[in-house]
Coordinates of C-alpha atoms in Angstrom, one line a residue:
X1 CA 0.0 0.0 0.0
X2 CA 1.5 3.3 -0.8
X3 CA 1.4 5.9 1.6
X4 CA -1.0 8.4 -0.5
X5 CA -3.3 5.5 -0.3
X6 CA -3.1 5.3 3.9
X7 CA -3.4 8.5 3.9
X8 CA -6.7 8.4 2.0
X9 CA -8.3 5.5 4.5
X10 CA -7.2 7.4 7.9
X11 CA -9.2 10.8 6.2
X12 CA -12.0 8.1 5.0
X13 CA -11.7 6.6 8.4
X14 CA -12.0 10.2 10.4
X15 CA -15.0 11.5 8.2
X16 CA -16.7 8.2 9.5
X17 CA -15.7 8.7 13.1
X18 CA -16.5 12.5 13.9
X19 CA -20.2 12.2 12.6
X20 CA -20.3 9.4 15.5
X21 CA -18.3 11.8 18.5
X22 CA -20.5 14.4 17.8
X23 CA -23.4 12.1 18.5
X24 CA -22.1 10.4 21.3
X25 CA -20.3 12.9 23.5
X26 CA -22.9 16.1 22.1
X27 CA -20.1 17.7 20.2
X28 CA -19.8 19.9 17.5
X29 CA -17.5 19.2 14.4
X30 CA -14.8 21.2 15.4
X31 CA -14.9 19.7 19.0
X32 CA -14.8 16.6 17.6
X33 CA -12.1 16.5 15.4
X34 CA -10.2 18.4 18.1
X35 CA -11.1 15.2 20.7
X36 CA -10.2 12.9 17.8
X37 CA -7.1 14.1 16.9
X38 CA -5.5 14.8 20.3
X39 CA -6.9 11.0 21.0
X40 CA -4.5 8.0 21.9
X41 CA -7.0 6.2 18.9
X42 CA -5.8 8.8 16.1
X43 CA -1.9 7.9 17.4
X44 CA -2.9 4.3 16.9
X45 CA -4.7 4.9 13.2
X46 CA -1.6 6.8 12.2
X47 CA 0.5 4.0 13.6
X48 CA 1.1 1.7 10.1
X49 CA 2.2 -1.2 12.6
X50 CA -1.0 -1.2 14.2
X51 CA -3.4 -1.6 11.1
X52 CA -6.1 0.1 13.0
X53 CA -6.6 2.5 9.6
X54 CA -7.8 -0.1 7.8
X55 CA -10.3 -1.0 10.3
X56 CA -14.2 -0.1 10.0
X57 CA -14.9 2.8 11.9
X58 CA -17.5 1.1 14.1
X59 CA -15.1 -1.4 15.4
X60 CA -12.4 1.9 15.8
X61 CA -15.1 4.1 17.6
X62 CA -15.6 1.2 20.5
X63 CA -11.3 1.7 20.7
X64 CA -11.9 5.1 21.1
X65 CA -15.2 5.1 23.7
X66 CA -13.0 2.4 25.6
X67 CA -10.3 5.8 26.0
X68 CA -12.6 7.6 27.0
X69 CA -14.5 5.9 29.6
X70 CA -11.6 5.7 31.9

C-alpha cells in the first residue's frame, strides 16, 4: 500500500468517526475533530504497525469510547 493511499483511509476513516463523536459525547465538528485528533486512537490509526486504519470505523469508535470511559 502506498502511503497516499493510507493517507486516504485514515481521512475516509475520520470522516466516518466524527459524525459518530458528535453524537455520542454532544459535540460539534470542530470539537470533535479536536477530541479525535488529540486522541490516543488517532496515534494508533496513524500508527502503520498497528493496522487500526484499515479497520471499519464502528469497530475503531468502541477503541476510542473504551479511551474515553476511563
Amino acid at each position: 500500500m502506498t502511503p497516499t493511499e493510507r493517507q486516504f483511509l485514515i481521512e475516509t476513516l475520520c470522516e466516518d468517526l466524527v459524525p459518530m463523536i458528535m453524537e455520542e459525547y454532544h459535540l460539534t465538528d470542530k470539537q470533535a475533530l479536536d477530541k479525535l485528533y488529540k486522541s490516543q486512537t488517532f496515534a494508533k490509526i496513524e500508527d502503520f504497525e498497528t493496522g487500526l486504519y484499515y479497520q471499519g470505523a464502528v469497530y475503531v469508535f468502541e477503541f476510542f469510547k473504551e479511551e474515553f470511559s476511563r
